[in-house]
Amino acid sequence: MLVQVGAASVHPGDYFVMTGEPYVVRLVFGLRRPRHGIPGRDLAGVVAAVGKDVTALRPGDEVFGWSTAGTLAEYACVPADNLVSVPANLSVVDAAAVPTSAMAALQALREIANVRPGQTVLVTGASGGVGSFAVQIAKAFGAEVTGVCSTRNVDLVRSLGADHVVDYTETDFTGTEKRYDVILDNVEAQPLAAVRRALTPTGTLIPNSGRGGRWLGPLGRIVKARVLSGFTRQQLKPFTSVGKRQDLLTLADLLTSGQVTPAIDRTYPLDEAADALRYIAAGHTRGKVVVTI
């Protein structure tokens, strides 16, 4: 399908691919330069043309989803299975903020942690791209949610539906007596051993971050979590999210019902996309950053 792009969100993965750091990403996306010259993965816009076998969508439909061929452009070619209709209560800018980050949160909480009503869930980086969606999705699943963030983001995280908010500048959640059934760790602020202390004896920790230097990035933390998981009743389950149309449809339902609402930090015009990526690289976004076309 050919989509006239109305908006495209950016996230840290786009910056990693563009810069080639950590170096391990070059094994997948290109050794000397990115295989695809156009950055960006998420998009929302209007269908301009469809292939002969496409029946679910037609020209003129508003759609959102993801593409591996780049979305920071006026037009993008996208497999039909990567797109669904934009919910009627959502703008194109809001819809563009959803796909990658919200799918990561959904898959972590539903498929990896199997979050159920009544469980306690802690989300670090609760004001970030994945974290802001994770707080809302965990609440939609019936969990009691605690969000960890800085002082300036406390009100934002509370507005997302968090039952409790921990300001990490004042309180170290790993040093309290509170224990959680699930921890989605989007920020490598504490060693794995410290984070595990905040888990119940059979709780699930999902490391979704890790610095690890210029070579391996988060890979070292992921491998360590895998190894440790074999020696404890606690479940340490790093994961890699995968784009799935059915998950995008699930998110569309949550968006339609108002259980999930994208938090938009900033928008940039297309000719300032480089500034958007630099802002993402600084690591202090509040929700999502969107480029409008």
PDB file of C-alpha atoms in Angstrom, residues 64 84-85 87 90 98-107 110 133 137 141 244-261:
ATOM      1  CA  PHE A  64      -1.789   3.785  11.277  1.00  0.00           C
ATOM      2  CA  VAL A  84      -5.260  -0.770  10.554  1.00  0.00           C
ATOM      3  CA  SER A  85      -7.845   2.004  10.543  1.00  0.00           C
ATOM      4  CA  PRO A  87      -9.929   5.050  15.600  1.00  0.00           C
ATOM      5  CA  LEU A  90      -7.910   9.801  17.493  1.00  0.00           C
ATOM      6  CA  VAL A  98       1.108   4.321  19.078  1.00  0.00           C
ATOM      7  CA  PRO A  99       2.508   1.371  17.089  1.00  0.00           C
ATOM      8  CA  THR A 100       6.013   0.388  18.245  1.00  0.00           C
ATOM      9  CA  SER A 101       5.972   1.669  21.822  1.00  0.00           C
ATOM     10  CA  ALA A 102       2.422   0.571  22.628  1.00  0.00           C
ATOM     11  CA  MET A 103       2.949  -2.873  21.086  1.00  0.00           C
ATOM     12  CA  ALA A 104       6.100  -3.309  23.175  1.00  0.00           C
ATOM     13  CA  ALA A 105       4.137  -2.458  26.330  1.00  0.00           C
ATOM     14  CA  LEU A 106       1.225  -4.711  25.353  1.00  0.00           C
ATOM     15  CA  GLN A 107       3.392  -7.704  24.517  1.00  0.00           C
ATOM     16  CA  ARG A 110       0.201  -9.613  28.292  1.00  0.00           C
ATOM     17  CA  PHE A 133       1.560   3.100  27.472  1.00  0.00           C
ATOM     18  CA  ILE A 137      -2.389  -1.020  29.621  1.00  0.00           C
ATOM     19  CA  PHE A 141      -5.791  -5.379  32.621  1.00  0.00           C
ATOM     20  CA  LYS A 244       1.677  -7.915  14.859  1.00  0.00           C
ATOM     21  CA  ARG A 245      -1.478  -6.701  13.144  1.00  0.00           C
ATOM     22  CA  GLN A 246      -3.691  -8.382  15.728  1.00  0.00           C
ATOM     23  CA  ASP A 247      -1.926  -6.487  18.506  1.00  0.00           C
ATOM     24  CA  LEU A 248      -2.455  -3.254  16.605  1.00  0.00           C
ATOM     25  CA  LEU A 249      -6.168  -4.093  16.436  1.00  0.00           C
ATOM     26  CA  THR A 250      -6.173  -4.749  20.195  1.00  0.00           C
ATOM     27  CA  LEU A 251      -4.574  -1.358  20.762  1.00  0.00           C
ATOM     28  CA  ALA A 252      -7.124   0.263  18.448  1.00  0.00           C
ATOM     29  CA  ASP A 253      -9.883  -1.150  20.689  1.00  0.00           C
ATOM     30  CA  LEU A 254      -8.175   0.191  23.834  1.00  0.00           C
ATOM     31  CA  LEU A 255      -7.779   3.587  22.168  1.00  0.00           C
ATOM     32  CA  THR A 256     -11.407   3.637  21.031  1.00  0.00           C
ATOM     33  CA  SER A 257     -12.646   2.853  24.546  1.00  0.00           C
ATOM     34  CA  GLY A 258     -10.445   5.555  26.062  1.00  0.00           C
ATOM     35  CA  GLN A 259      -8.541   3.078  28.240  1.00  0.00           C
ATOM     36  CA  VAL A 260      -5.343   4.135  26.467  1.00  0.00           C
ATOM     37  CA  THR A 261      -4.496   7.659  25.313  1.00  0.00           C
TER      38      THR A 261
END
